[in-house]
Short mmCIF file of C-alpha atoms in Angstrom, two decimals:
data_model
loop_
_atom_site.label_atom_id
_atom_site.label_comp_id
_atom_site.label_asym_id
_atom_site.label_seq_id
_atom_site.Cartn_x
_atom_site.Cartn_y
_atom_site.Cartn_z
CA MET A 240 -0.09 0.07 -0.38
CA ALA A 241 1.08 3.86 -0.43
CA ASP A 242 3.25 5.37 2.00
CA LYS A 243 1.99 7.74 4.38
CA PRO A 244 0.70 11.24 2.95
CA ARG A 245 2.56 14.41 3.33
CA ILE A 246 0.45 16.95 4.90
CA LYS A 247 1.40 20.39 5.62
CA LEU A 248 -0.32 23.07 7.37
CA PRO A 249 0.29 25.14 10.54
CA LYS A 250 -0.18 24.18 14.00
CA GLU A 251 -2.21 27.20 15.06
CA ALA A 252 -3.82 30.05 13.29
CA ALA A 253 -6.07 33.32 14.36
CA LYS A 254 -9.72 32.51 14.79
CA GLY A 255 -10.83 33.64 10.93
CA GLU A 256 -7.64 33.25 9.27
CA VAL A 257 -7.36 31.35 5.93
CA ILE A 258 -4.77 29.01 5.92
CA GLN A 259 -3.14 27.08 3.16
CA ILE A 260 -3.21 23.28 3.14
CA LYS A 261 -0.67 21.11 0.81
CA THR A 262 -0.76 17.86 0.70
CA LEU A 263 0.66 14.86 -1.52
CA VAL A 264 -0.09 11.34 -1.67
CA SER A 265 1.87 8.44 -3.27
CA HIS A 266 0.16 6.74 -5.88
CA VAL A 267 1.03 5.58 -9.53
CA MET A 268 -2.27 7.11 -10.80
CA GLU A 269 -2.32 4.64 -14.00
CA SER A 270 -4.35 6.51 -16.79
CA GLY A 271 -5.45 3.32 -18.24
CA GLN A 272 -3.90 4.75 -21.56
CA ARG A 273 -0.71 3.25 -20.99
CA LYS A 274 0.30 -0.15 -22.82
CA ASP A 275 2.77 -2.71 -21.28
CA ALA A 276 5.75 -4.84 -23.11
CA GLN A 277 3.00 -6.83 -24.69
CA GLY A 278 1.13 -4.46 -26.08
CA LYS A 279 -1.81 -4.91 -23.75
CA ALA A 280 -3.52 -1.91 -21.58
CA ILE A 281 -2.53 -1.33 -18.75
CA PRO A 282 -5.96 -1.06 -16.56
CA ARG A 283 -6.89 1.90 -14.73
CA LYS A 284 -5.56 2.74 -11.17
CA ILE A 285 -6.40 6.19 -10.06
CA ILE A 286 -7.42 8.39 -6.88
CA ASN A 287 -10.43 9.36 -8.36
CA LYS A 288 -11.46 11.30 -5.32
CA PHE A 289 -10.10 13.71 -2.35
CA ALA A 290 -11.82 14.96 0.68
CA CYS A 291 -10.94 16.97 3.23
CA GLU A 292 -13.16 17.77 6.21
CA PHE A 293 -12.94 20.08 9.34
CA ASN A 294 -14.78 18.41 12.52
CA GLY A 295 -16.90 16.79 10.33
CA LYS A 296 -17.88 19.46 8.07
CA PRO A 297 -16.60 19.36 4.52
CA VAL A 298 -14.05 22.23 3.44
CA PHE A 299 -12.47 20.87 0.32
CA SER A 300 -13.48 17.65 -2.04
CA CYS A 301 -12.34 17.19 -5.63
CA ALA A 302 -13.18 14.47 -8.35
CA LEU A 303 -9.72 13.31 -9.67
CA GLU A 304 -9.56 12.11 -13.60
CA PRO A 305 -7.18 9.90 -15.12
CA ALA A 306 -5.29 13.14 -16.09
CA ILE A 307 -4.26 13.86 -12.37
CA SER A 308 -0.22 13.14 -12.27
CA ALA A 309 1.13 10.84 -9.89
CA ASN A 310 1.96 11.54 -6.45
CA PRO A 311 -1.27 13.72 -6.60
CA TYR A 312 -0.61 17.30 -5.22
CA ILE A 313 -3.36 18.98 -3.80
CA GLN A 314 -3.23 22.38 -2.18
CA PHE A 315 -6.44 24.59 -1.00
CA ASP A 316 -7.40 26.71 1.41
CA ALA A 317 -9.46 26.58 4.92
CA ARG A 318 -10.87 28.90 6.92
CA ILE A 319 -10.54 28.32 11.05
CA ASP A 320 -13.20 29.79 13.36
CA GLU A 321 -12.60 27.15 15.95
CA ALA A 322 -9.77 24.45 17.09
CA GLY A 323 -10.16 21.00 15.71
CA THR A 324 -9.06 18.10 13.59
CA PHE A 325 -9.23 18.10 9.88
CA LYS A 326 -9.57 14.72 8.57
CA PHE A 327 -8.24 13.74 4.78
CA ALA A 328 -9.44 10.83 2.60
CA TRP A 329 -8.46 10.19 -0.55
CA THR A 330 -10.18 7.13 -2.48
CA ASP A 331 -9.13 4.69 -4.37
CA ASP A 332 -10.48 2.57 -7.98
CA ASP A 333 -10.43 -0.11 -6.09
CA GLY A 334 -12.31 1.13 -3.19
CA SER A 335 -9.72 1.12 -0.69
CA VAL A 336 -9.68 4.87 1.13
CA ILE A 337 -6.12 6.38 2.55
CA THR A 338 -6.64 8.46 5.77
CA ALA A 339 -5.24 10.92 7.99
CA GLU A 340 -5.83 13.48 10.49
CA GLU A 341 -4.05 16.90 11.55
CA LYS A 342 -4.92 19.06 14.20
CA ILE A 343 -5.00 22.46 14.76
CA ALA A 344 -5.23 24.80 17.81
CA LEU A 345 -6.23 28.55 18.09
CA LYS A 346 -3.55 31.16 18.65
CA ALA A 347 -3.65 32.54 22.02
CA MET B 195 -7.74 52.85 -52.13
CA LYS B 196 -10.01 55.64 -50.11
CA ALA B 197 -9.65 56.59 -46.99
CA ILE B 198 -11.53 55.86 -44.26
CA ASN B 199 -14.08 58.95 -42.60
CA ARG B 200 -14.68 59.55 -39.02
CA ARG B 201 -18.13 57.37 -39.43
CA GLN B 202 -16.94 54.41 -40.87
CA ALA B 203 -14.04 54.27 -38.53
CA PHE B 204 -16.49 54.60 -35.38
CA ALA B 205 -18.32 51.58 -37.04
CA LEU B 206 -15.03 49.64 -37.33
CA GLY B 207 -14.41 50.16 -33.82
CA GLY B 208 -18.01 48.93 -32.72
CA GLY B 209 -17.56 45.99 -34.34
CA PHE B 210 -14.29 45.18 -32.48
CA VAL B 211 -16.08 45.70 -29.35
CA MET B 212 -18.89 43.29 -30.28
CA LEU B 213 -16.36 40.88 -30.69
CA THR B 214 -14.68 41.21 -27.72
CA LEU B 215 -17.78 40.92 -25.90
CA MET B 216 -18.85 37.60 -27.17
CA PRO B 217 -15.39 35.65 -25.79
CA MET B 218 -17.13 32.24 -26.44
CA ALA B 219 -17.95 33.20 -29.62
CA ALA B 220 -14.20 34.48 -30.33
CA ASP B 221 -12.04 31.75 -28.78
CA ALA B 222 -13.55 29.04 -27.26
CA GLU B 223 -14.68 26.18 -30.19
CA VAL B 224 -14.87 23.49 -27.62
CA THR B 225 -15.61 20.30 -29.30
CA GLY B 226 -15.83 16.58 -28.65
CA ASP B 227 -15.46 15.00 -25.36
CA ALA B 228 -14.76 18.74 -24.12
CA ALA B 229 -17.98 20.19 -25.33
CA LYS B 230 -19.45 17.15 -23.81
CA TRP B 231 -17.85 17.43 -19.82
CA ILE B 232 -18.91 21.40 -20.09
CA GLU B 233 -22.35 20.72 -20.90
CA LYS B 234 -22.72 18.05 -18.36
CA PHE B 235 -21.46 20.55 -15.91
CA THR B 236 -23.22 23.29 -17.03
CA GLY B 237 -26.56 21.95 -17.81
CA GLY B 238 -26.39 23.79 -21.46
CA LYS B 239 -26.02 27.11 -20.04
CA GLN B 240 -23.61 29.49 -21.37
CA PRO B 241 -20.46 30.51 -18.95
CA VAL B 242 -19.08 34.14 -19.13
CA LYS B 243 -15.93 34.63 -19.16
CA GLY B 244 -13.80 36.24 -16.25
CA LYS B 245 -13.72 36.02 -11.97
CA ILE B 246 -11.51 33.43 -12.58
CA SER B 247 -7.24 33.73 -12.90
CA LEU B 248 -6.18 30.34 -14.18
CA ASP B 249 -2.50 30.17 -13.70
CA LEU B 250 -0.74 27.51 -15.61
CA PRO B 251 3.05 27.68 -17.36
CA GLU B 252 2.80 28.74 -21.25
CA ILE B 253 5.40 25.76 -21.87
CA ALA B 254 5.37 22.85 -20.05
CA GLU B 255 8.33 20.99 -20.98
CA ASN B 256 7.47 17.80 -19.31
CA GLY B 257 3.18 16.99 -20.09
CA ASN B 258 3.25 14.47 -17.48
CA THR B 259 3.44 16.97 -14.81
CA VAL B 260 1.92 20.67 -14.99
CA PRO B 261 1.18 22.79 -12.80
CA LEU B 262 -2.13 24.52 -12.31
CA SER B 263 -3.42 27.01 -10.05
CA ILE B 264 -6.53 28.50 -9.98
CA ASN B 265 -7.76 31.44 -7.83
CA ILE B 266 -11.25 32.62 -8.18
CA GLU B 267 -13.21 36.17 -6.98
CA SER B 268 -15.56 35.19 -4.52
CA PRO B 269 -16.24 36.79 -0.95
CA MET B 270 -16.74 33.05 -0.15
CA THR B 271 -19.41 33.78 2.80
CA ALA B 272 -22.86 31.38 3.49
CA ASP B 273 -24.78 33.46 0.91
CA SER B 274 -22.02 33.55 -1.80
CA TYR B 275 -19.45 31.13 -2.98
CA VAL B 276 -18.30 29.16 -5.22
CA LYS B 277 -19.51 26.13 -5.18
CA ASP B 278 -17.53 23.54 -7.82
CA VAL B 279 -14.96 24.21 -10.22
CA MET B 280 -14.48 21.83 -13.14
CA ILE B 281 -10.68 21.44 -15.10
CA ILE B 282 -10.80 20.63 -18.66
CA ALA B 283 -8.19 19.49 -21.22
CA ASP B 284 -9.72 19.43 -24.54
CA GLY B 285 -6.51 17.61 -26.25
CA ASN B 286 -6.38 14.56 -23.66
CA PRO B 287 -7.34 11.72 -24.76
CA ASN B 288 -10.02 12.00 -21.58
CA ALA B 289 -10.98 15.30 -21.50
CA GLY B 290 -12.44 15.67 -17.56
CA VAL B 291 -8.97 16.73 -15.24
CA ALA B 292 -10.87 17.23 -12.16
CA THR B 293 -13.78 18.82 -10.07
CA LEU B 294 -13.04 20.76 -7.36
CA SER B 295 -15.93 21.69 -4.35
CA PHE B 296 -15.10 24.55 -2.50
CA THR B 297 -17.78 25.59 0.55
CA PRO B 298 -17.72 28.64 2.74
CA MET B 299 -15.32 26.94 4.68
CA SER B 300 -12.63 27.33 2.20
CA GLY B 301 -12.51 30.63 3.11
CA LYS B 302 -10.59 31.36 -0.11
CA ALA B 303 -11.43 29.35 -3.97
CA GLU B 304 -8.11 28.87 -4.13
CA ALA B 305 -6.23 25.86 -5.40
CA ALA B 306 -3.20 24.03 -7.21
CA ILE B 307 -2.96 20.57 -8.50
CA ARG B 308 -0.21 18.94 -11.15
CA ILE B 309 -1.92 17.64 -14.11
CA ARG B 310 -1.22 15.75 -17.01
CA LEU B 311 -1.20 17.12 -20.60
CA ALA B 312 -0.96 14.98 -23.82
CA THR B 313 -0.22 17.72 -26.10
CA THR B 314 -0.14 21.29 -26.90
CA GLN B 315 -3.90 22.19 -26.38
CA ASN B 316 -5.99 24.30 -24.23
CA VAL B 317 -7.22 24.06 -20.89
CA ILE B 318 -10.05 25.08 -19.82
CA ALA B 319 -12.02 26.09 -16.23
CA VAL B 320 -15.67 26.45 -15.90
CA ALA B 321 -16.74 27.79 -12.40
CA LYS B 322 -20.50 27.17 -10.57
CA MET B 323 -20.85 29.87 -7.96
CA SER B 324 -23.75 28.95 -5.27
CA ASP B 325 -26.25 31.31 -7.07
CA GLY B 326 -26.04 29.31 -10.19
CA SER B 327 -23.81 31.72 -12.33
CA LEU B 328 -21.24 30.44 -14.38
CA PHE B 329 -17.86 31.72 -15.03
CA THR B 330 -15.32 30.60 -17.43
CA GLU B 331 -11.61 31.28 -18.55
CA GLN B 332 -8.74 29.24 -20.44
CA LYS B 333 -5.37 28.97 -21.11
CA THR B 334 -3.02 27.93 -23.95
CA VAL B 335 -0.25 25.35 -22.71
CA LYS B 336 2.77 24.46 -25.13
CA VAL B 337 3.79 21.09 -24.45
CA THR B 338 7.29 20.12 -25.15
CA ILE B 339 7.56 16.54 -26.47
CA GLY B 340 11.09 15.47 -26.71
CA GLY B 341 12.76 18.26 -24.57
CA CYS B 342 14.01 20.75 -28.08
CA GLY B 343 11.56 23.14 -28.64
CA GLY B 344 7.94 23.03 -29.34
#
């Protein structure tokens, strides 16, 4: 299975601040267009959905197609109104889900 | 040849203004698969050019990983925010690239991803706002094959 996803976000933020979150997950993102040495098509295997939620509420999500590069990098923003936990989920074509969690605190 | 007089010059100028006011007619002759993707997303409504800034390299040396960043003008409040943004590459075997879904909690309608481009082509973004209005923007990316000029 893929390595642990890499996520970069600040440890704490002021209330109402908009922070930037960068994520990267290792994945081949096999497009289904390539052929192997025998000329047979290599079956498609990609991450088709990414979702991020904060304290159970959706923040950002995206549906991905084979035109996303290998090891998909996704950067987006989130507004922080309270301390809490971000949950990230990457869904594979085969149904497996890679998940990760990050906590963020409010600046005193 | 007869020199144009003042009145004709104005008429000509007006013609150019009309052309620039019809961006979809002027530059986006989206065909085939890409048009189908856009129609599915917009429900047949015509998006207006604007509000989106789409950032892509003019020349991509490696079509396997082309950085794309997008920023849409919006207050991102519960009443008015960017809902979905579809990104389409009209020269790829499968035109769809990604559909980004924002919420008011996103704070900013801004995202960056890395995409694959098969050849030199147009990358099109269509944004759907919470009030149902649609905006579009497109950029041409030159993809270098073999690494020695386009």
